[in-house]
mmCIF file of C-alpha atoms and ligand atoms in Angstrom:
data_model
loop_
_atom_site.group_PDB
_atom_site.id
_atom_site.type_symbol
_atom_site.label_atom_id
_atom_site.label_comp_id
_atom_site.label_asym_id
_atom_site.label_seq_id
_atom_site.Cartn_x
_atom_site.Cartn_y
_atom_site.Cartn_z
ATOM 1 C CA MET A 1 152.883 110.433 76.299
ATOM 2 C CA ARG A 2 152.314 113.718 74.561
ATOM 3 C CA HIS A 3 152.144 113.833 70.795
ATOM 4 C CA SER A 4 151.721 117.562 70.460
ATOM 5 C CA GLU A 5 154.703 119.553 69.215
ATOM 6 C CA ALA A 6 153.918 122.679 71.182
ATOM 7 C CA SER A 7 154.468 123.315 74.853
ATOM 8 C CA PRO A 8 151.190 122.700 76.760
ATOM 9 C CA ILE A 9 151.475 126.107 78.379
ATOM 10 C CA PHE A 10 153.552 129.227 77.873
ATOM 11 C CA ILE A 11 153.602 132.807 79.032
ATOM 12 C CA SER A 12 153.501 136.107 77.200
ATOM 13 C CA TYR A 13 152.963 139.750 78.036
ATOM 14 C CA GLY A 14 150.482 142.057 76.389
ATOM 15 C CA ASP A 15 148.773 145.391 76.742
ATOM 16 C CA ILE A 16 145.458 145.997 78.472
ATOM 17 C CA ASN A 17 144.222 147.757 75.345
ATOM 18 C CA ASP A 18 144.413 144.467 73.429
ATOM 19 C CA ILE A 19 142.574 142.465 76.065
ATOM 20 C CA SER A 20 139.560 141.657 73.871
ATOM 21 C CA ASN A 21 141.817 139.732 71.475
ATOM 22 C CA PHE A 22 143.106 137.572 74.327
ATOM 23 C CA VAL A 23 139.618 137.062 75.751
ATOM 24 C CA ARG A 24 138.363 135.849 72.345
ATOM 25 C CA ASP A 25 141.203 133.328 71.958
ATOM 26 C CA ASN A 26 140.073 129.928 73.282
ATOM 27 C CA LYS A 27 143.684 128.789 73.734
ATOM 28 C CA VAL A 28 144.291 131.485 76.320
ATOM 29 C CA ILE A 29 144.244 129.810 79.749
ATOM 30 C CA ALA A 30 144.820 132.839 82.016
ATOM 31 C CA ILE A 31 144.676 136.621 81.696
ATOM 32 C CA ILE A 32 146.189 138.437 84.652
ATOM 33 C CA GLN A 33 145.942 142.145 85.371
ATOM 34 C CA PHE A 34 147.789 143.963 88.156
ATOM 35 C CA SER A 35 146.293 146.632 90.369
ATOM 36 C CA GLN A 36 146.002 147.947 93.922
ATOM 37 C CA ASN A 37 143.295 145.433 94.792
ATOM 38 C CA CYS A 38 142.614 141.847 93.760
ATOM 39 C CA GLU A 39 139.566 141.007 91.692
ATOM 40 C CA VAL A 40 137.865 138.122 89.899
ATOM 41 C CA ASP A 41 135.893 138.223 86.682
ATOM 42 C CA ARG A 42 132.542 136.522 87.330
ATOM 43 C CA GLN A 43 131.933 135.973 83.587
ATOM 44 C CA ASP A 44 135.311 134.633 82.512
ATOM 45 C CA ALA A 45 137.028 132.101 84.813
ATOM 46 C CA ARG A 46 140.368 132.708 83.075
ATOM 47 C CA ARG A 47 140.538 136.344 84.148
ATOM 48 C CA PHE A 48 141.619 137.907 87.434
ATOM 49 C CA THR A 49 143.505 140.855 88.870
ATOM 50 C CA VAL A 50 146.484 140.387 91.199
ATOM 51 C CA GLY A 51 146.408 142.861 94.100
ATOM 52 C CA LEU A 52 149.914 144.225 93.487
ATOM 53 C CA PRO A 53 150.480 147.395 91.475
ATOM 54 C CA LEU A 54 152.982 147.518 88.627
ATOM 55 C CA LEU A 55 155.718 150.103 89.115
ATOM 56 C CA GLU A 56 156.226 150.756 85.437
ATOM 57 C CA SER A 57 154.314 149.929 82.256
ATOM 58 C CA PRO A 58 151.065 149.870 84.293
ATOM 59 C CA ASP A 59 149.087 148.655 81.257
ATOM 60 C CA THR A 60 150.947 145.335 81.088
ATOM 61 C CA ILE A 61 148.926 142.136 81.358
ATOM 62 C CA GLU A 62 150.212 138.613 81.730
ATOM 63 C CA VAL A 63 148.726 136.078 79.345
ATOM 64 C CA TRP A 64 149.230 132.316 79.624
ATOM 65 C CA TYR A 65 148.539 130.258 76.516
ATOM 66 C CA ALA A 66 147.768 126.572 76.141
ATOM 67 C CA ASP A 67 148.368 124.496 73.000
ATOM 68 C CA HIS A 68 144.715 123.388 72.852
ATOM 69 C CA PRO A 69 141.323 124.994 73.475
ATOM 70 C CA VAL A 70 140.715 125.555 77.163
ATOM 71 C CA THR A 71 137.761 124.557 79.351
ATOM 72 C CA ALA A 72 137.071 127.205 81.978
ATOM 73 C CA VAL A 73 134.678 126.816 84.927
ATOM 74 C CA ARG A 74 133.955 128.586 88.171
ATOM 75 C CA GLU A 75 132.586 126.457 91.015
ATOM 76 C CA GLU A 76 132.118 127.339 94.679
ATOM 77 C CA GLY A 77 134.518 130.230 94.638
ATOM 78 C CA ILE A 78 137.330 128.658 92.645
ATOM 79 C CA ALA A 79 138.103 129.345 88.996
ATOM 80 C CA CYS A 80 139.716 126.591 86.937
ATOM 81 C CA ALA A 81 140.877 126.621 83.330
ATOM 82 C CA PHE A 82 142.396 123.458 81.896
ATOM 83 C CA THR A 83 143.399 121.337 78.928
ATOM 84 C CA GLU A 84 144.351 117.635 78.806
ATOM 85 C CA ASP A 85 147.743 118.469 80.323
ATOM 86 C CA VAL A 86 147.589 121.445 82.587
ATOM 87 C CA LEU A 87 145.261 123.205 85.009
ATOM 88 C CA PHE A 88 145.389 126.864 85.959
ATOM 89 C CA GLY A 89 143.392 127.737 89.103
ATOM 90 C CA HIS A 90 142.582 130.892 91.003
ATOM 91 C CA LEU A 91 140.795 131.692 94.249
ATOM 92 C CA LEU A 92 140.099 134.666 96.482
ATOM 93 C CA ILE A 93 139.378 134.045 100.140
ATOM 94 C CA ASP A 94 137.644 136.410 102.512
ATOM 95 C CA GLU A 95 139.533 136.077 105.797
ATOM 96 C CA GLU A 96 136.585 137.513 107.713
ATOM 97 C CA ARG A 97 134.925 134.110 107.397
ATOM 98 C CA PHE A 98 137.736 132.454 109.377
ATOM 99 C CA SER A 99 139.185 132.805 112.847
ATOM 100 C CA SER A 100 142.777 133.202 111.619
ATOM 101 C CA LEU A 101 144.868 133.506 108.470
ATOM 102 C CA ALA A 102 146.038 129.922 109.158
ATOM 103 C CA GLN A 103 142.410 128.720 108.973
ATOM 104 C CA ALA A 104 141.698 130.724 105.823
ATOM 105 C CA THR A 105 144.853 129.353 104.189
ATOM 106 C CA TYR A 106 144.027 125.799 105.233
ATOM 107 C CA TYR A 107 140.571 126.168 103.685
ATOM 108 C CA GLY A 108 142.008 127.625 100.461
ATOM 109 C CA TYR A 109 144.516 124.820 100.058
ATOM 110 C CA GLN A 110 141.883 122.156 100.776
ATOM 111 C CA ARG A 111 139.607 123.785 98.233
ATOM 112 C CA LEU A 112 142.246 123.917 95.522
ATOM 113 C CA GLN A 113 143.215 120.292 96.108
ATOM 114 C CA GLN A 114 139.537 119.270 95.769
ATOM 115 C CA CYS A 115 139.388 121.122 92.492
ATOM 116 C CA MET A 116 142.551 119.401 91.224
ATOM 117 C CA LYS A 117 141.123 116.011 92.162
ATOM 118 C CA ARG A 118 137.798 116.807 90.487
ATOM 119 C CA TRP A 119 139.494 117.472 87.127
ATOM 120 C CA GLY A 120 142.157 114.770 87.445
ATOM 121 C CA PHE A 121 145.275 116.850 88.172
ATOM 122 C CA ARG A 122 147.324 115.292 90.967
ATOM 123 C CA TYR A 123 150.457 117.399 91.057
ATOM 124 C CA LEU A 124 150.971 121.001 92.068
ATOM 125 C CA MET A 125 153.787 122.644 90.102
ATOM 126 C CA ARG A 126 153.671 126.312 91.026
ATOM 127 C CA LEU A 127 151.709 128.499 93.471
ATOM 128 C CA TRP A 128 151.417 132.240 93.997
ATOM 129 C CA ASN A 129 150.172 133.447 97.397
ATOM 130 C CA TYR A 130 149.271 137.094 97.993
ATOM 131 C CA PHE A 131 147.718 138.517 101.166
ATOM 132 C CA PRO A 132 147.640 141.745 103.189
ATOM 133 C CA ARG A 133 149.644 142.730 106.312
ATOM 134 C CA ILE A 134 152.172 139.895 105.850
ATOM 135 C CA ASN A 135 154.585 141.109 108.561
ATOM 136 C CA LEU A 136 151.933 142.094 111.095
ATOM 137 C CA GLU A 137 151.597 140.112 114.293
ATOM 138 C CA GLU A 138 148.159 138.634 114.963
ATOM 139 C CA ASN A 139 147.332 136.531 118.041
ATOM 140 C CA GLY A 140 151.035 136.388 118.880
ATOM 141 C CA LEU A 141 152.145 135.128 115.469
ATOM 142 C CA GLU A 142 153.388 137.015 112.420
ATOM 143 C CA ARG A 143 150.821 136.617 109.654
ATOM 144 C CA TYR A 144 153.335 135.044 107.244
ATOM 145 C CA ARG A 145 154.006 132.363 109.849
ATOM 146 C CA SER A 146 150.285 131.855 110.348
ATOM 147 C CA PHE A 147 149.956 131.400 106.580
ATOM 148 C CA CYS A 148 152.782 128.810 106.679
ATOM 149 C CA LEU A 149 150.965 126.947 109.465
ATOM 150 C CA GLY A 150 147.736 126.638 107.475
ATOM 151 C CA ARG A 151 149.548 125.689 104.264
ATOM 152 C CA HIS A 152 151.616 123.039 106.032
ATOM 153 C CA GLU A 153 148.539 121.529 107.638
ATOM 154 C CA ALA A 154 146.782 121.324 104.253
ATOM 155 C CA LEU A 155 149.735 119.976 102.244
ATOM 156 C CA ARG A 156 151.396 117.567 104.668
ATOM 157 C CA GLY A 157 149.033 114.799 103.545
ATOM 158 C CA ILE A 158 150.291 114.770 99.945
ATOM 159 C CA ASP A 159 152.384 111.789 98.871
ATOM 160 C CA ASP A 160 156.107 112.212 99.443
ATOM 161 C CA PHE A 161 155.690 115.579 101.137
ATOM 162 C CA GLU A 162 159.092 117.371 101.147
ATOM 163 C CA THR A 163 160.228 115.640 97.967
ATOM 164 C CA SER A 164 157.361 116.712 95.744
ATOM 165 C CA LEU A 165 156.733 120.261 96.918
ATOM 166 C CA PRO A 166 155.750 122.881 94.330
ATOM 167 C CA ALA A 167 157.584 126.133 93.682
ATOM 168 C CA ALA A 168 155.916 129.185 95.233
ATOM 169 C CA SER A 169 155.894 132.860 96.010
ATOM 170 C CA ALA A 170 154.312 134.459 99.088
ATOM 171 C CA ILE A 171 154.044 138.246 98.996
ATOM 172 C CA GLY A 172 152.354 140.901 101.107
ATOM 173 C CA THR A 173 149.732 143.109 99.457
ATOM 174 C CA GLN A 174 147.574 146.066 100.355
ATOM 175 C CA ALA A 175 144.564 144.193 99.002
ATOM 176 C CA THR A 176 141.431 142.927 100.740
ATOM 177 C CA HIS A 177 141.655 139.153 100.262
ATOM 178 C CA LEU A 178 143.938 136.149 100.430
ATOM 179 C CA GLN A 179 144.623 135.411 96.783
ATOM 180 C CA ILE A 180 146.040 132.119 95.525
ATOM 181 C CA TYR A 181 146.649 130.976 91.979
ATOM 182 C CA PHE A 182 148.393 127.857 90.793
ATOM 183 C CA LEU A 183 149.473 125.509 88.032
ATOM 184 C CA ALA A 184 148.901 121.758 88.306
ATOM 185 C CA ALA A 185 149.673 118.740 86.128
ATOM 186 C CA LYS A 186 148.552 115.133 85.770
ATOM 187 C CA GLN A 187 152.050 113.723 85.743
ATOM 188 C CA ARG A 188 154.699 114.200 88.375
ATOM 189 C CA GLY A 189 157.536 116.718 88.121
ATOM 190 C CA ILE A 190 160.855 117.128 89.916
ATOM 191 C CA GLN A 191 161.512 119.265 92.978
ATOM 192 C CA ILE A 192 164.795 121.201 92.853
ATOM 193 C CA GLU A 193 166.567 122.677 95.892
ATOM 194 C CA ASN A 194 169.414 125.193 96.030
ATOM 195 C CA PRO A 195 172.682 124.098 97.715
ATOM 196 C CA ARG A 196 173.357 127.766 98.557
ATOM 197 C CA GLN A 197 170.192 127.909 100.673
ATOM 198 C CA VAL A 198 168.783 125.653 103.372
ATOM 199 C CA SER A 199 165.561 124.141 102.038
ATOM 200 C CA ALA A 200 162.702 126.301 103.296
ATOM 201 C CA PHE A 201 160.955 123.209 104.689
ATOM 202 C CA HIS A 202 164.024 122.719 106.914
ATOM 203 C CA TYR A 203 164.253 126.286 108.239
ATOM 204 C CA PRO A 204 164.855 126.283 112.010
ATOM 205 C CA LYS A 205 161.910 126.742 114.393
ATOM 206 C CA ARG A 206 162.762 130.352 115.110
ATOM 207 C CA TYR A 207 161.324 131.222 111.681
ATOM 208 C CA GLY A 208 157.919 129.906 112.696
ATOM 209 C CA PRO A 209 156.138 126.909 114.242
ATOM 210 C CA LYS A 210 155.771 125.199 110.850
ATOM 211 C CA SER A 211 158.354 125.724 108.146
ATOM 212 C CA PRO A 212 157.342 127.045 104.703
ATOM 213 C CA SER A 213 156.132 124.257 102.375
ATOM 214 C CA PHE A 214 157.723 125.048 99.030
ATOM 215 C CA SER A 215 160.642 123.979 96.849
ATOM 216 C CA ARG A 216 163.253 126.358 95.426
ATOM 217 C CA ALA A 217 162.176 125.356 91.926
ATOM 218 C CA PHE A 218 159.998 122.824 90.172
ATOM 219 C CA LEU A 219 160.974 121.110 86.934
ATOM 220 C CA LYS A 220 158.471 119.630 84.505
ATOM 221 C CA HIS A 221 159.253 117.776 81.295
ATOM 222 C CA TRP A 222 156.613 118.024 78.576
ATOM 223 C CA GLY A 223 157.916 115.775 75.826
ATOM 224 C CA HIS A 224 160.970 117.658 74.555
ATOM 225 C CA HIS A 225 160.020 120.835 76.359
ATOM 226 C CA ARG A 226 161.310 121.594 79.821
ATOM 227 C CA HIS A 227 159.805 124.096 82.232
ATOM 228 C CA LEU A 228 161.670 125.260 85.317
ATOM 229 C CA TYR A 229 159.512 127.302 87.670
ATOM 230 C CA ILE A 230 161.736 129.263 90.059
ATOM 231 C CA SER A 231 160.264 130.233 93.430
ATOM 232 C CA GLY A 232 160.371 133.701 94.872
ATOM 233 C CA THR A 233 164.037 134.109 95.837
ATOM 234 C CA ALA A 234 165.489 136.566 98.318
ATOM 235 C CA SER A 235 168.757 137.577 99.938
ATOM 236 C CA ILE A 236 168.980 134.485 102.114
ATOM 237 C CA LYS A 237 172.152 132.406 102.388
ATOM 238 C CA GLY A 238 171.810 129.222 104.394
ATOM 239 C CA TYR A 239 168.735 130.291 106.286
ATOM 240 C CA VAL A 240 169.794 133.806 107.350
ATOM 241 C CA SER A 241 168.854 137.097 105.720
ATOM 242 C CA ARG A 242 171.879 138.952 104.379
ATOM 243 C CA HIS A 243 172.623 142.661 103.764
ATOM 244 C CA GLN A 244 170.061 144.186 106.142
ATOM 245 C CA SER A 245 168.708 147.463 104.762
ATOM 246 C CA ASP A 246 170.974 147.314 101.699
ATOM 247 C CA LEU A 247 168.654 147.004 98.729
ATOM 248 C CA LEU A 248 171.373 146.815 96.102
ATOM 249 C CA MET A 249 173.361 144.106 97.859
ATOM 250 C CA GLN A 250 170.141 142.175 98.496
ATOM 251 C CA THR A 251 169.390 142.335 94.779
ATOM 252 C CA GLU A 252 172.871 141.035 93.878
ATOM 253 C CA GLU A 253 172.645 138.260 96.487
ATOM 254 C CA THR A 254 169.206 137.250 95.181
ATOM 255 C CA LEU A 255 170.488 137.044 91.601
ATOM 256 C CA ASP A 256 173.469 135.014 92.879
ATOM 257 C CA ASN A 257 170.983 132.602 94.451
ATOM 258 C CA ILE A 258 169.021 132.264 91.219
ATOM 259 C CA GLU A 259 172.189 131.748 89.161
ATOM 260 C CA HIS A 260 173.372 129.106 91.594
ATOM 261 C CA LEU A 261 170.004 127.367 91.423
ATOM 262 C CA ILE A 262 170.130 127.254 87.619
ATOM 263 C CA THR A 263 173.691 125.872 87.637
ATOM 264 C CA HIS A 264 172.615 123.219 90.126
ATOM 265 C CA ALA A 265 169.471 122.327 88.129
ATOM 266 C CA ASN A 266 171.593 122.075 84.967
ATOM 267 C CA GLU A 267 173.973 119.659 86.695
ATOM 268 C CA GLN A 268 171.308 117.602 88.396
ATOM 269 C CA GLU A 269 168.917 117.292 85.454
ATOM 270 C CA ASP A 270 171.124 117.996 82.430
ATOM 271 C CA LEU A 271 169.077 121.022 81.367
ATOM 272 C CA GLY A 272 171.611 123.179 79.562
ATOM 273 C CA ILE A 273 169.994 126.485 80.542
ATOM 274 C CA SER A 274 172.616 129.022 79.521
ATOM 275 C CA GLY A 275 171.957 131.409 82.424
ATOM 276 C CA ILE A 276 169.536 133.917 83.868
ATOM 277 C CA GLY A 277 169.446 135.704 80.504
ATOM 278 C CA ALA A 278 167.669 132.659 79.032
ATOM 279 C CA LEU A 279 164.668 132.823 81.358
ATOM 280 C CA SER A 280 161.167 133.587 80.057
ATOM 281 C CA PHE A 281 160.279 136.249 82.594
ATOM 282 C CA PHE A 282 161.201 137.775 85.925
ATOM 283 C CA LYS A 283 158.981 139.296 88.571
ATOM 284 C CA VAL A 284 160.645 141.649 91.000
ATOM 285 C CA TYR A 285 158.742 142.439 94.196
ATOM 286 C CA VAL A 286 159.956 145.525 96.062
ATOM 287 C CA ARG A 287 158.949 146.734 99.494
ATOM 288 C CA SER A 288 159.561 150.395 98.713
ATOM 289 C CA LEU A 289 159.735 152.534 95.607
ATOM 290 C CA GLU A 290 163.025 153.924 96.778
ATOM 291 C CA GLY A 291 165.983 152.559 94.829
ATOM 292 C CA VAL A 292 163.944 150.946 92.074
ATOM 293 C CA ALA A 293 165.981 152.699 89.368
ATOM 294 C CA GLU A 294 169.182 151.162 90.767
ATOM 295 C CA ILE A 295 167.681 147.673 90.984
ATOM 296 C CA LYS A 296 166.550 148.048 87.396
ATOM 297 C CA ARG A 297 170.098 148.890 86.378
ATOM 298 C CA ILE A 298 171.552 145.882 88.247
ATOM 299 C CA ILE A 299 169.013 143.504 86.767
ATOM 300 C CA GLY A 300 169.481 144.976 83.311
ATOM 301 C CA SER A 301 173.227 144.487 83.447
ATOM 302 C CA ARG A 302 173.064 140.934 84.825
ATOM 303 C CA VAL A 303 170.041 139.643 82.905
ATOM 304 C CA GLY A 304 170.230 141.579 79.645
ATOM 305 C CA SER A 305 167.366 143.157 77.771
ATOM 306 C CA ARG A 306 165.787 140.034 76.220
ATOM 307 C CA VAL A 307 163.861 138.886 79.304
ATOM 308 C CA PRO A 308 160.585 140.612 80.263
ATOM 309 C CA VAL A 309 160.830 141.945 83.830
ATOM 310 C CA LEU A 310 157.788 143.048 85.828
ATOM 311 C CA PHE A 311 158.321 145.294 88.834
ATOM 312 C CA LEU A 312 155.624 145.029 91.501
ATOM 313 C CA ARG A 313 155.126 146.814 94.821
ATOM 314 C CA GLY A 314 154.839 144.108 97.466
ATOM 315 C CA ASP A 315 156.039 143.195 100.946
ATOM 316 C CA ILE A 316 158.533 140.395 101.517
ATOM 317 C CA CYS A 317 157.773 137.686 104.089
ATOM 318 C CA ARG A 318 160.691 138.570 106.396
ATOM 319 C CA SER A 319 160.633 142.149 107.584
ATOM 320 C CA ASP A 320 164.388 142.534 107.010
ATOM 321 C CA LEU A 321 164.085 141.699 103.314
ATOM 322 C CA LEU A 322 163.500 144.447 100.751
ATOM 323 C CA VAL A 323 163.322 142.572 97.467
ATOM 324 C CA GLU A 324 162.306 139.177 96.105
ATOM 325 C CA ILE A 325 162.667 137.853 92.560
ATOM 326 C CA GLU A 326 160.982 134.931 90.785
ATOM 327 C CA GLY A 327 161.209 133.631 87.262
ATOM 328 C CA ALA A 328 160.761 130.673 84.974
ATOM 329 C CA TYR A 329 162.396 128.916 82.073
ATOM 330 C CA ILE A 330 159.600 127.871 79.754
ATOM 331 C CA GLU A 331 160.756 126.105 76.634
ATOM 332 C CA CYS A 332 158.220 126.405 73.854
ATOM 333 C CA ARG A 333 157.856 126.245 70.123
ATOM 334 C CA HIS A 334 154.786 127.866 68.630
HETATM 335 C C1 3EB B 1 162.578 132.543 101.383
HETATM 336 O O1 3EB B 1 163.411 132.083 100.610
HETATM 337 C C2 3EB B 1 161.957 133.840 100.991
HETATM 338 O O2 3EB B 1 156.412 130.861 101.724
HETATM 339 O O3 3EB B 1 155.789 130.367 99.699
HETATM 340 C C3 3EB B 1 160.009 132.831 98.922
HETATM 341 C C4 3EB B 1 159.190 132.052 98.116
HETATM 342 C C5 3EB B 1 159.690 133.008 100.252
HETATM 343 C C6 3EB B 1 158.060 131.430 98.634
HETATM 344 C C7 3EB B 1 156.563 130.899 100.501
HETATM 345 C C8 3EB B 1 158.554 132.379 100.755
HETATM 346 C C9 3EB B 1 157.744 131.590 99.961
HETATM 347 O O4 3EB B 1 162.280 132.009 102.457
HETATM 348 C C10 3EB B 1 160.502 133.874 101.139
#
């Protein structure tokens, strides 16, 4: 039972020029920069750079706060920052040390589960996966599918696999390493699926030998506060990609999916989220710079101007998809 009034974690956006203020604050649990290549900070386990460049406001940083002072440690290549309630982890993996992306991914997921166990956090809530050449074929398998193979192998041992899967994003970079960061909790949360989309873990075999191990969204109650972490969402209805090579229609379809998911989560869990305009942030991953102004307009008109939106250059895991959008509803009082 939590007695604290504040949310155990919440997100905000700042400017790189103010970074020293965030670094000094012992309630800051993660400081994320965005650039062409990924990077870790060897001195400060809360700091890292995601290997995806921002398309506008390039000085933006993402700052996650906790409600209590944070303990931050780096051990054997994994950085962990945590409080009593929540753990924020980050790792970079050099694929050269492994025979395949599947092996590297398997190692990374084993490593992060060890770290969770070590600090007493049993439940994954949300994962971000970023790696280069996502649509390239290697040893007869597309790299995204190889990633899914390794992840599945590492996660299939968790209790109630397929009913306690975390939310996730998996995006292609032009960076050097496999980069994974994640949020974990001590108490269980609730997996949410989207009736408009076949659950990714039930995708047919033609999308890869092992289906992707993630939920459409993950809901966590923290006392009175509710957090809904929404996975990367694309223009997929059922399990098929829609609107090939039509960026604008893909954007609309993706927002339809997210709206449908929120409506469903509201009904299933009595959340009362008023709509996509109530979310705490959006990240929009685009394969090409072409058409970004139009996507911005669509998102602006459907989401409103209250929600921070980050635009990042990244590849989507199916080569026919041009855009992917993630977000979260993070209730907090501070
Ligand atoms: C999809 O719905 C689009 O493999 O972790 C979105 C979010 C996607 C997460 C993942 C993949 C992943 O299938 C792709």
